[in-house]
Amino acid sequence: MKPLGNIRVVDAATLFAGPMAATYLGDFGADVVKVEHPRRGDPARGHGQAKDGVGLWWKILSRNKRVTAVDFSAAEGREVALRLLADADVLIENFRPGTLERWGLSPETLWEANPRLVIARVTGFGQKGPMAHRPGFGTLAEAMSGFAAVTGEPDGPPTLPPLALADGIAALAVAYAVMVALQAREQTGRGQVVDLAIIEPILTVLGPQVTAFHALGTVPQRTGNRSAANAPRNAYRTRDGRWLAVSTSAQSIAERVVRLVGRPELAEEPWFASGRTRAQHADVLDAAVGGWIAERDADEVVAAFEEAQAAVAPIYDVSDIVADPQYAALGSIVHVPDDELGSVAMQNVLFRLSETPGEIRWAGPPLGAHSDEVLGGLGYTAEEIAALRAAGAVA
């Protein structure tokens, strides 16, 4: 049994936040139909690295999805969309506000045929407000949320992440919102609109910056690898040139660390009693911990921290990740058979369910790979599908 096996999702979004949310639903059995533009496809196909001309990010992003290509803006494509959404449970889209309405596919129109449809509208800035109609990407959310302002060294510039961080956080929020809306539908019998602005989820996960600003007037500053909430917390280099991360978010861990590095007297200082006041003495703590680590090889440090029940982890690149025994024990990386590339390695589903686990059944397919299957399931004959292709409405 697949826990979402009775849910049909139409993924009409592009790039990352919306499509990734649909991926998470598909991992647990939802029938996800990915709809792309017949001539342009999803720009995500061309993002990042490729092998033999095939985008590798796409293979992850569109796993477990049946892919078709329909031009919703064309009259013929609008009719396909209406049929497709008539018995769907969820539509995920990221067109600019007003676009679906301009195509005659407003929520009100869709609900006339399917009042139980949940419509997730994922945009940079939401459906209202002075910036609602601007193009919005995760980079702008990383800038506007305060993330870039607090990332980097104190004397360096604001730093953007080298990955789709805001989109990834938003995708989790979209999947959560869709499940909440589906649960609400069980009580009301009606679908609803999910209005998700990519600038908001990352703002939320950044913690109490807004609360602290209103209460205290404080503005977070860049601290590099340090934290304003606890210390010692940093990346430290070992004698053999490797980097290790140490965290002391819990008071008991901080005490174990200073005892381990031969500075037990630090735990007796009045300022050592809380993470916030320890952070104010980060120079002293970094000198103690960093100096001790610098005199030892990484394996020795990790073993000593483990014996002391203190928190440490190596700073990995991807070659370390794929060789790590902890990831292997969790099954975090899987190899998925693929018609184009033979086999594709990728991250596994997000979590493990003991009774109804998720599964990656196939990797992202070529453009229009399931069009005949999807359109045939809507009642279109082979001749009608050919005519739609000839008109450029589908691919």
mmCIF file of C-alpha atoms in Angstrom:
data_model
loop_
_atom_site.group_PDB
_atom_site.id
_atom_site.type_symbol
_atom_site.label_atom_id
_atom_site.label_comp_id
_atom_site.label_asym_id
_atom_site.label_seq_id
_atom_site.Cartn_x
_atom_site.Cartn_y
_atom_site.Cartn_z
ATOM 1 C CA MET A 1 0.000 0.000 0.000
ATOM 2 C CA LYS A 2 1.201 3.485 -0.878
ATOM 3 C CA PRO A 3 0.037 6.096 1.657
ATOM 4 C CA LEU A 4 -0.707 8.642 -1.112
ATOM 5 C CA GLY A 5 -1.733 6.090 -3.714
ATOM 6 C CA ASN A 6 -5.229 7.570 -3.985
ATOM 7 C CA ILE A 7 -3.974 11.111 -4.697
ATOM 8 C CA ARG A 8 -3.466 12.506 -8.201
ATOM 9 C CA VAL A 9 -1.232 15.545 -8.537
ATOM 10 C CA VAL A 10 -0.831 17.718 -11.621
ATOM 11 C CA ASP A 11 2.585 19.373 -11.446
ATOM 12 C CA ALA A 12 2.409 22.356 -13.812
ATOM 13 C CA ALA A 13 5.209 24.272 -12.054
ATOM 14 C CA THR A 14 8.735 24.888 -13.321
ATOM 15 C CA LEU A 15 12.212 24.852 -11.854
ATOM 16 C CA PHE A 16 12.382 23.869 -8.216
ATOM 17 C CA ALA A 17 10.027 24.763 -5.356
ATOM 18 C CA GLY A 18 6.747 23.539 -6.860
ATOM 19 C CA PRO A 19 8.160 20.550 -8.761
ATOM 20 C CA MET A 20 10.186 19.418 -5.733
ATOM 21 C CA ALA A 21 7.048 19.445 -3.592
ATOM 22 C CA ALA A 22 5.353 17.226 -6.174
ATOM 23 C CA THR A 23 8.388 14.929 -6.080
ATOM 24 C CA TYR A 24 7.969 14.438 -2.332
ATOM 25 C CA LEU A 25 4.309 13.506 -2.849
ATOM 26 C CA GLY A 26 5.206 11.116 -5.654
ATOM 27 C CA ASP A 27 7.794 9.395 -3.477
ATOM 28 C CA PHE A 28 4.955 8.127 -1.309
ATOM 29 C CA GLY A 29 2.726 6.927 -4.080
ATOM 30 C CA ALA A 30 0.859 9.957 -5.434
ATOM 31 C CA ASP A 31 0.193 9.727 -9.179
ATOM 32 C CA VAL A 32 2.071 12.832 -10.302
ATOM 33 C CA VAL A 33 1.518 14.041 -13.855
ATOM 34 C CA LYS A 34 4.226 16.533 -14.783
ATOM 35 C CA VAL A 35 3.016 19.041 -17.383
ATOM 36 C CA GLU A 36 5.633 20.962 -19.366
ATOM 37 C CA HIS A 37 5.431 23.392 -22.270
ATOM 38 C CA PRO A 38 5.531 21.379 -25.526
ATOM 39 C CA ARG A 39 8.345 23.387 -27.090
ATOM 40 C CA ARG A 40 10.319 24.743 -24.143
ATOM 41 C CA GLY A 41 9.959 22.058 -21.485
ATOM 42 C CA ASP A 42 10.798 22.812 -17.882
ATOM 43 C CA PRO A 43 13.948 24.996 -17.658
ATOM 44 C CA ALA A 44 15.119 22.637 -14.903
ATOM 45 C CA ARG A 45 16.045 20.152 -17.645
ATOM 46 C CA GLY A 46 18.967 22.409 -18.523
ATOM 47 C CA HIS A 47 20.111 23.344 -15.027
ATOM 48 C CA GLY A 48 23.327 21.987 -13.606
ATOM 49 C CA GLN A 49 25.461 19.194 -14.943
ATOM 50 C CA ALA A 50 24.505 16.828 -17.749
ATOM 51 C CA LYS A 51 25.661 13.452 -18.995
ATOM 52 C CA ASP A 52 25.288 12.653 -22.691
ATOM 53 C CA GLY A 53 23.138 15.761 -22.983
ATOM 54 C CA VAL A 54 20.723 14.580 -20.282
ATOM 55 C CA GLY A 55 20.261 16.865 -17.270
ATOM 56 C CA LEU A 56 21.146 15.114 -14.016
ATOM 57 C CA TRP A 57 19.179 17.425 -11.728
ATOM 58 C CA TRP A 58 16.091 16.651 -13.795
ATOM 59 C CA LYS A 59 16.497 12.954 -13.067
ATOM 60 C CA ILE A 60 16.013 13.683 -9.365
ATOM 61 C CA LEU A 61 13.439 16.441 -9.668
ATOM 62 C CA SER A 62 11.042 14.482 -11.877
ATOM 63 C CA ARG A 63 11.471 11.013 -10.452
ATOM 64 C CA ASN A 64 8.241 9.049 -10.011
ATOM 65 C CA LYS A 65 6.394 11.425 -12.371
ATOM 66 C CA ARG A 66 4.528 10.701 -15.581
ATOM 67 C CA VAL A 67 5.539 13.480 -17.942
ATOM 68 C CA THR A 68 3.454 15.107 -20.623
ATOM 69 C CA ALA A 69 3.612 18.450 -22.398
ATOM 70 C CA VAL A 70 0.576 20.704 -22.831
ATOM 71 C CA ASP A 71 0.360 24.384 -23.790
ATOM 72 C CA PHE A 72 -2.226 25.658 -21.310
ATOM 73 C CA SER A 73 -2.337 29.018 -23.105
ATOM 74 C CA ALA A 74 -3.624 27.478 -26.358
ATOM 75 C CA ALA A 75 -7.364 26.858 -26.767
ATOM 76 C CA GLU A 76 -6.801 23.150 -27.374
ATOM 77 C CA GLY A 77 -4.387 22.976 -24.443
ATOM 78 C CA ARG A 78 -6.907 24.636 -22.152
ATOM 79 C CA GLU A 79 -9.387 21.876 -22.925
ATOM 80 C CA VAL A 80 -6.759 19.253 -22.121
ATOM 81 C CA ALA A 81 -6.021 21.038 -18.853
ATOM 82 C CA LEU A 82 -9.704 21.086 -17.898
ATOM 83 C CA ARG A 83 -10.000 17.352 -18.546
ATOM 84 C CA LEU A 84 -6.777 16.628 -16.691
ATOM 85 C CA LEU A 85 -7.847 18.614 -13.640
ATOM 86 C CA ALA A 86 -11.439 17.387 -13.584
ATOM 87 C CA ASP A 87 -10.508 14.336 -11.514
ATOM 88 C CA ALA A 88 -7.211 15.528 -9.996
ATOM 89 C CA ASP A 89 -6.753 16.127 -6.295
ATOM 90 C CA VAL A 90 -3.966 18.705 -6.451
ATOM 91 C CA LEU A 91 -2.681 21.271 -8.928
ATOM 92 C CA ILE A 92 0.760 22.759 -8.245
ATOM 93 C CA GLU A 93 1.566 25.802 -10.383
ATOM 94 C CA ASN A 94 4.011 28.712 -10.257
ATOM 95 C CA PHE A 95 2.811 31.041 -12.984
ATOM 96 C CA ARG A 96 2.779 34.730 -12.163
ATOM 97 C CA PRO A 97 -0.441 35.853 -10.432
ATOM 98 C CA GLY A 98 -3.231 36.300 -12.951
ATOM 99 C CA THR A 99 -1.793 33.957 -15.579
ATOM 100 C CA LEU A 100 -4.171 31.049 -14.971
ATOM 101 C CA GLU A 101 -7.049 33.530 -14.933
ATOM 102 C CA ARG A 102 -5.936 34.963 -18.287
ATOM 103 C CA TRP A 103 -5.976 31.470 -19.767
ATOM 104 C CA GLY A 104 -9.501 30.806 -18.504
ATOM 105 C CA LEU A 105 -8.243 28.420 -15.805
ATOM 106 C CA SER A 106 -8.983 30.407 -12.665
ATOM 107 C CA PRO A 107 -9.602 28.524 -9.416
ATOM 108 C CA GLU A 108 -13.291 29.356 -9.706
ATOM 109 C CA THR A 109 -13.432 27.842 -13.196
ATOM 110 C CA LEU A 110 -11.579 24.728 -12.087
ATOM 111 C CA TRP A 111 -13.801 24.307 -9.032
ATOM 112 C CA GLU A 112 -16.924 24.368 -11.217
ATOM 113 C CA ALA A 113 -15.823 21.007 -12.610
ATOM 114 C CA ASN A 114 -13.911 19.760 -9.571
ATOM 115 C CA PRO A 115 -14.818 21.438 -6.265
ATOM 116 C CA ARG A 116 -12.423 19.141 -4.351
ATOM 117 C CA LEU A 117 -9.312 20.384 -6.188
ATOM 118 C CA VAL A 118 -6.489 21.774 -4.021
ATOM 119 C CA ILE A 119 -4.623 24.486 -5.950
ATOM 120 C CA ALA A 120 -1.108 25.237 -4.713
ATOM 121 C CA ARG A 121 0.109 28.551 -6.132
ATOM 122 C CA VAL A 122 3.860 28.863 -5.577
ATOM 123 C CA THR A 123 5.413 32.227 -6.463
ATOM 124 C CA GLY A 124 8.321 34.343 -5.366
ATOM 125 C CA PHE A 125 6.240 36.945 -3.563
ATOM 126 C CA GLY A 126 2.730 35.513 -3.169
ATOM 127 C CA GLN A 127 -0.577 36.380 -4.804
ATOM 128 C CA LYS A 128 -0.897 39.921 -3.429
ATOM 129 C CA GLY A 129 1.222 42.903 -2.464
ATOM 130 C CA PRO A 130 3.359 45.420 -4.366
ATOM 131 C CA MET A 131 5.859 42.795 -5.570
ATOM 132 C CA ALA A 132 3.385 40.027 -6.410
ATOM 133 C CA HIS A 133 3.698 40.409 -10.179
ATOM 134 C CA ARG A 134 7.499 40.511 -10.277
ATOM 135 C CA PRO A 135 9.475 37.451 -11.385
ATOM 136 C CA GLY A 136 10.713 35.726 -8.256
ATOM 137 C CA PHE A 137 13.383 33.098 -7.686
ATOM 138 C CA GLY A 138 14.927 31.477 -4.646
ATOM 139 C CA THR A 139 17.974 33.740 -4.868
ATOM 140 C CA LEU A 140 15.775 36.760 -4.220
ATOM 141 C CA ALA A 141 14.231 34.995 -1.228
ATOM 142 C CA GLU A 142 17.676 34.219 0.154
ATOM 143 C CA ALA A 143 18.468 37.925 -0.168
ATOM 144 C CA MET A 144 15.209 39.327 1.232
ATOM 145 C CA SER A 145 14.790 36.861 4.108
ATOM 146 C CA GLY A 146 17.917 37.976 5.921
ATOM 147 C CA PHE A 147 19.781 34.766 5.087
ATOM 148 C CA ALA A 148 22.472 36.381 2.919
ATOM 149 C CA ALA A 149 22.912 39.220 5.397
ATOM 150 C CA VAL A 150 23.980 36.855 8.187
ATOM 151 C CA THR A 151 25.989 34.440 6.019
ATOM 152 C CA GLY A 152 29.713 34.953 5.541
ATOM 153 C CA GLU A 153 32.644 36.264 7.525
ATOM 154 C CA PRO A 154 32.183 39.405 9.663
ATOM 155 C CA ASP A 155 34.427 41.489 7.397
ATOM 156 C CA GLY A 156 33.137 39.935 4.171
ATOM 157 C CA PRO A 157 30.158 40.583 1.926
ATOM 158 C CA PRO A 158 26.693 39.056 2.320
ATOM 159 C CA THR A 159 26.844 35.534 0.896
ATOM 160 C CA LEU A 160 24.273 33.660 -1.175
ATOM 161 C CA PRO A 161 24.190 29.846 -1.032
ATOM 162 C CA PRO A 162 25.540 27.901 -4.038
ATOM 163 C CA LEU A 163 22.318 25.883 -4.272
ATOM 164 C CA ALA A 164 18.546 26.280 -4.407
ATOM 165 C CA LEU A 165 18.181 26.642 -0.645
ATOM 166 C CA ALA A 166 15.069 28.846 -0.462
ATOM 167 C CA ASP A 167 13.378 26.701 -3.114
ATOM 168 C CA GLY A 168 14.190 23.535 -1.178
ATOM 169 C CA ILE A 169 12.770 24.923 2.043
ATOM 170 C CA ALA A 170 9.702 26.196 0.179
ATOM 171 C CA ALA A 171 9.183 22.774 -1.408
ATOM 172 C CA LEU A 172 8.907 21.165 2.009
ATOM 173 C CA ALA A 173 6.425 23.849 3.022
ATOM 174 C CA VAL A 174 4.365 23.318 -0.145
ATOM 175 C CA ALA A 175 4.167 19.566 0.423
ATOM 176 C CA TYR A 176 3.131 20.197 4.028
ATOM 177 C CA ALA A 177 0.524 22.774 2.961
ATOM 178 C CA VAL A 178 -0.937 20.411 0.371
ATOM 179 C CA MET A 179 -1.319 17.650 2.950
ATOM 180 C CA VAL A 180 -3.013 20.101 5.356
ATOM 181 C CA ALA A 181 -5.392 21.213 2.598
ATOM 182 C CA LEU A 182 -6.183 17.593 1.698
ATOM 183 C CA GLN A 183 -6.936 16.835 5.342
ATOM 184 C CA ALA A 184 -9.174 19.919 5.534
ATOM 185 C CA ARG A 185 -10.986 18.655 2.426
ATOM 186 C CA GLU A 186 -11.916 15.528 4.341
ATOM 187 C CA GLN A 187 -13.829 17.760 6.737
ATOM 188 C CA THR A 188 -15.290 20.323 4.308
ATOM 189 C CA GLY A 189 -15.538 18.369 1.060
ATOM 190 C CA ARG A 190 -13.959 21.326 -0.745
ATOM 191 C CA GLY A 191 -10.562 22.177 -2.109
ATOM 192 C CA GLN A 192 -8.874 25.511 -1.524
ATOM 193 C CA VAL A 193 -6.005 27.679 -2.716
ATOM 194 C CA VAL A 194 -2.583 27.363 -1.100
ATOM 195 C CA ASP A 195 -0.823 30.714 -1.532
ATOM 196 C CA LEU A 196 2.870 30.169 -0.835
ATOM 197 C CA ALA A 197 5.488 32.889 -1.314
ATOM 198 C CA ILE A 198 9.037 31.537 -1.527
ATOM 199 C CA ILE A 199 10.253 34.482 0.579
ATOM 200 C CA GLU A 200 8.326 33.214 3.622
ATOM 201 C CA PRO A 201 9.439 29.647 4.536
ATOM 202 C CA ILE A 202 13.124 30.589 4.621
ATOM 203 C CA LEU A 203 12.221 33.621 6.737
ATOM 204 C CA THR A 204 10.562 31.265 9.205
ATOM 205 C CA VAL A 205 13.460 28.810 9.515
ATOM 206 C CA LEU A 206 15.914 31.640 10.206
ATOM 207 C CA GLY A 207 14.589 31.704 13.754
ATOM 208 C CA PRO A 208 13.743 34.570 16.095
ATOM 209 C CA GLN A 209 15.352 37.455 14.190
ATOM 210 C CA VAL A 210 12.035 39.311 13.794
ATOM 211 C CA THR A 211 11.010 38.650 17.389
ATOM 212 C CA ALA A 212 14.388 39.833 18.701
ATOM 213 C CA PHE A 213 14.315 42.935 16.522
ATOM 214 C CA HIS A 214 10.901 43.955 17.814
ATOM 215 C CA ALA A 215 11.744 43.119 21.425
ATOM 216 C CA LEU A 216 15.343 44.355 21.571
ATOM 217 C CA GLY A 217 16.081 46.248 18.385
ATOM 218 C CA THR A 218 18.927 43.871 17.523
ATOM 219 C CA VAL A 219 19.984 43.153 13.940
ATOM 220 C CA PRO A 220 21.899 39.856 13.416
ATOM 221 C CA GLN A 221 25.423 40.253 12.078
ATOM 222 C CA ARG A 222 27.635 37.932 10.062
ATOM 223 C CA THR A 223 29.637 35.635 12.336
ATOM 224 C CA GLY A 224 31.282 33.254 9.879
ATOM 225 C CA ASN A 225 31.159 29.712 11.248
ATOM 226 C CA ARG A 226 30.502 30.974 14.749
ATOM 227 C CA SER A 227 27.081 31.275 16.336
ATOM 228 C CA ALA A 228 25.622 34.092 18.409
ATOM 229 C CA ALA A 229 23.739 31.469 20.408
ATOM 230 C CA ASN A 230 26.520 29.165 21.633
ATOM 231 C CA ALA A 231 30.259 28.489 21.663
ATOM 232 C CA PRO A 232 32.503 26.759 20.952
ATOM 233 C CA ARG A 233 30.874 26.328 17.553
ATOM 234 C CA ASN A 234 33.123 26.476 14.527
ATOM 235 C CA ALA A 235 34.991 24.578 11.848
ATOM 236 C CA TYR A 236 38.423 23.513 13.049
ATOM 237 C CA ARG A 237 41.357 22.206 11.004
ATOM 238 C CA THR A 238 43.171 19.063 12.122
ATOM 239 C CA ARG A 239 46.864 18.229 11.925
ATOM 240 C CA ASP A 240 46.301 16.146 8.787
ATOM 241 C CA GLY A 241 44.521 18.995 7.010
ATOM 242 C CA ARG A 242 40.913 17.914 7.418
ATOM 243 C CA TRP A 243 38.091 20.068 8.727
ATOM 244 C CA LEU A 244 35.773 19.161 11.581
ATOM 245 C CA ALA A 245 32.621 20.890 12.816
ATOM 246 C CA VAL A 246 31.969 21.147 16.556
ATOM 247 C CA SER A 247 28.639 22.105 18.113
ATOM 248 C CA THR A 248 27.860 22.770 21.767
ATOM 249 C CA SER A 249 24.187 23.735 21.644
ATOM 250 C CA ALA A 250 23.623 21.807 24.899
ATOM 251 C CA GLN A 251 25.334 23.033 28.065
ATOM 252 C CA SER A 252 26.409 19.520 29.029
ATOM 253 C CA ILE A 253 28.158 19.086 25.664
ATOM 254 C CA ALA A 254 30.032 22.371 26.085
ATOM 255 C CA GLU A 255 31.304 21.200 29.462
ATOM 256 C CA ARG A 256 32.449 17.877 28.023
ATOM 257 C CA VAL A 257 34.327 19.634 25.221
ATOM 258 C CA VAL A 258 36.366 21.942 27.470
ATOM 259 C CA ARG A 259 37.201 19.015 29.754
ATOM 260 C CA LEU A 260 38.253 16.982 26.730
ATOM 261 C CA VAL A 261 40.626 19.662 25.438
ATOM 262 C CA GLY A 262 42.239 20.071 28.861
ATOM 263 C CA ARG A 263 40.606 23.328 29.912
ATOM 264 C CA PRO A 264 38.118 22.283 32.626
ATOM 265 C CA GLU A 265 38.573 25.600 34.442
ATOM 266 C CA LEU A 266 36.668 27.369 31.658
ATOM 267 C CA ALA A 267 33.489 25.596 32.741
ATOM 268 C CA GLU A 268 33.792 27.352 36.110
ATOM 269 C CA GLU A 269 33.685 30.836 34.598
ATOM 270 C CA PRO A 270 30.403 32.693 35.239
ATOM 271 C CA TRP A 271 30.027 33.418 31.512
ATOM 272 C CA PHE A 272 30.166 29.698 30.695
ATOM 273 C CA ALA A 273 26.686 29.140 32.170
ATOM 274 C CA SER A 274 24.723 29.850 28.963
ATOM 275 C CA GLY A 275 25.219 29.534 25.240
ATOM 276 C CA ARG A 276 24.650 33.252 24.688
ATOM 277 C CA THR A 277 27.344 34.309 27.152
ATOM 278 C CA ARG A 278 29.716 31.597 25.956
ATOM 279 C CA ALA A 279 29.340 33.056 22.452
ATOM 280 C CA GLN A 280 30.571 36.390 23.822
ATOM 281 C CA HIS A 281 33.843 34.631 24.715
ATOM 282 C CA ALA A 282 34.229 32.699 21.459
ATOM 283 C CA ASP A 283 37.834 33.833 20.991
ATOM 284 C CA VAL A 284 38.895 32.113 24.222
ATOM 285 C CA LEU A 285 36.931 28.948 23.482
ATOM 286 C CA ASP A 286 38.044 28.726 19.850
ATOM 287 C CA ALA A 287 41.669 29.082 20.908
ATOM 288 C CA ALA A 288 41.278 26.241 23.395
ATOM 289 C CA VAL A 289 39.354 23.873 21.146
ATOM 290 C CA GLY A 290 41.024 24.841 17.869
ATOM 291 C CA GLY A 291 44.496 24.570 19.354
ATOM 292 C CA TRP A 292 43.841 21.104 20.740
ATOM 293 C CA ILE A 293 42.354 19.857 17.464
ATOM 294 C CA ALA A 294 45.192 21.333 15.391
ATOM 295 C CA GLU A 295 47.670 19.093 17.219
ATOM 296 C CA ARG A 296 45.840 15.870 16.281
ATOM 297 C CA ASP A 297 44.734 13.961 13.213
ATOM 298 C CA ALA A 298 41.033 13.910 12.353
ATOM 299 C CA ASP A 299 40.440 10.251 13.230
ATOM 300 C CA GLU A 300 42.000 10.764 16.655
ATOM 301 C CA VAL A 301 39.855 13.832 17.315
ATOM 302 C CA VAL A 302 36.637 12.114 16.248
ATOM 303 C CA ALA A 303 37.412 9.081 18.410
ATOM 304 C CA ALA A 304 38.155 11.267 21.430
ATOM 305 C CA PHE A 305 34.954 13.273 20.987
ATOM 306 C CA GLU A 306 32.961 10.073 20.617
ATOM 307 C CA GLU A 307 34.433 8.647 23.812
ATOM 308 C CA ALA A 308 33.633 11.903 25.627
ATOM 309 C CA GLN A 309 30.096 11.917 24.154
ATOM 310 C CA ALA A 310 30.706 15.335 22.619
ATOM 311 C CA ALA A 311 29.381 16.464 19.248
ATOM 312 C CA VAL A 312 31.719 16.525 16.258
ATOM 313 C CA ALA A 313 31.410 15.715 12.564
ATOM 314 C CA PRO A 314 33.731 15.794 9.578
ATOM 315 C CA ILE A 315 33.025 18.410 6.931
ATOM 316 C CA TYR A 316 32.240 16.311 3.882
ATOM 317 C CA ASP A 317 32.233 16.816 0.175
ATOM 318 C CA VAL A 318 30.139 14.520 -2.004
ATOM 319 C CA SER A 319 32.907 11.915 -2.349
ATOM 320 C CA ASP A 320 32.876 11.514 1.420
ATOM 321 C CA ILE A 321 29.077 11.307 1.523
ATOM 322 C CA VAL A 322 28.826 8.387 -0.881
ATOM 323 C CA ALA A 323 31.474 6.452 1.102
ATOM 324 C CA ASP A 324 30.100 7.191 4.565
ATOM 325 C CA PRO A 325 28.876 4.164 6.581
ATOM 326 C CA GLN A 326 26.143 6.138 8.371
ATOM 327 C CA TYR A 327 24.519 7.221 5.112
ATOM 328 C CA ALA A 328 24.927 3.650 3.866
ATOM 329 C CA ALA A 329 23.179 2.267 6.948
ATOM 330 C CA LEU A 330 20.256 4.627 6.394
ATOM 331 C CA GLY A 331 20.053 3.851 2.685
ATOM 332 C CA SER A 332 20.318 7.565 1.940
ATOM 333 C CA ILE A 333 21.714 7.040 -1.565
ATOM 334 C CA VAL A 334 19.997 4.765 -4.081
ATOM 335 C CA HIS A 335 20.756 3.699 -7.639
ATOM 336 C CA VAL A 336 17.743 3.975 -9.928
ATOM 337 C CA PRO A 337 17.568 2.176 -13.305
ATOM 338 C CA ASP A 338 17.118 4.639 -16.176
ATOM 339 C CA ASP A 339 16.423 4.149 -19.890
ATOM 340 C CA GLU A 340 18.603 7.100 -20.924
ATOM 341 C CA LEU A 341 21.612 6.766 -18.624
ATOM 342 C CA GLY A 342 21.446 3.135 -17.507
ATOM 343 C CA SER A 343 21.531 3.951 -13.805
ATOM 344 C CA VAL A 344 21.274 7.168 -11.795
ATOM 345 C CA ALA A 345 22.440 7.609 -8.207
ATOM 346 C CA MET A 346 20.388 10.021 -6.125
ATOM 347 C CA GLN A 347 19.240 10.868 -2.623
ATOM 348 C CA ASN A 348 16.560 8.514 -1.318
ATOM 349 C CA VAL A 349 13.151 9.585 0.009
ATOM 350 C CA LEU A 350 13.238 12.069 2.883
ATOM 351 C CA PHE A 351 12.295 9.725 5.715
ATOM 352 C CA ARG A 352 11.483 6.125 6.514
ATOM 353 C CA LEU A 353 7.986 4.900 7.400
ATOM 354 C CA SER A 354 7.919 1.536 9.142
ATOM 355 C CA GLU A 355 4.681 0.316 7.526
ATOM 356 C CA THR A 356 4.233 2.263 4.268
ATOM 357 C CA PRO A 357 7.682 3.354 3.071
ATOM 358 C CA GLY A 358 8.269 5.621 0.114
ATOM 359 C CA GLU A 359 10.050 4.455 -3.008
ATOM 360 C CA ILE A 360 11.802 5.847 -6.072
ATOM 361 C CA ARG A 361 10.305 3.888 -8.942
ATOM 362 C CA TRP A 362 11.908 5.679 -11.881
ATOM 363 C CA ALA A 363 14.057 8.724 -12.631
ATOM 364 C CA GLY A 364 12.955 11.832 -14.503
ATOM 365 C CA PRO A 365 11.781 10.854 -18.017
ATOM 366 C CA PRO A 366 12.272 12.577 -21.410
ATOM 367 C CA LEU A 367 9.912 15.343 -22.542
ATOM 368 C CA GLY A 368 6.453 13.998 -23.349
ATOM 369 C CA ALA A 369 7.377 10.416 -22.483
ATOM 370 C CA HIS A 370 3.924 9.628 -21.072
ATOM 371 C CA SER A 371 1.764 11.908 -23.216
ATOM 372 C CA ASP A 372 -0.040 9.116 -25.053
ATOM 373 C CA GLU A 373 -0.703 7.298 -21.777
ATOM 374 C CA VAL A 374 -1.935 10.403 -19.941
ATOM 375 C CA LEU A 375 -4.071 11.736 -22.791
ATOM 376 C CA GLY A 376 -5.432 8.293 -23.563
ATOM 377 C CA GLY A 377 -6.481 8.019 -19.940
ATOM 378 C CA LEU A 378 -8.466 11.239 -20.404
ATOM 379 C CA GLY A 379 -10.415 9.700 -23.273
ATOM 380 C CA TYR A 380 -8.489 11.112 -26.243
ATOM 381 C CA THR A 381 -8.176 8.798 -29.226
ATOM 382 C CA ALA A 382 -4.912 8.272 -31.066
ATOM 383 C CA GLU A 383 -6.214 10.454 -33.892
ATOM 384 C CA GLU A 384 -7.130 13.253 -31.498
ATOM 385 C CA ILE A 385 -3.725 13.095 -29.829
ATOM 386 C CA ALA A 386 -2.057 13.317 -33.249
ATOM 387 C CA ALA A 387 -4.162 16.352 -34.102
ATOM 388 C CA LEU A 388 -3.203 18.035 -30.809
ATOM 389 C CA ARG A 389 0.454 17.401 -31.572
ATOM 390 C CA ALA A 390 0.066 18.794 -35.076
ATOM 391 C CA ALA A 391 -1.475 21.940 -33.602
ATOM 392 C CA GLY A 392 1.451 22.299 -31.184
ATOM 393 C CA ALA A 393 -0.848 22.044 -28.162
ATOM 394 C CA VAL A 394 0.858 18.915 -26.811
ATOM 395 C CA ALA A 395 4.098 17.045 -27.262
#
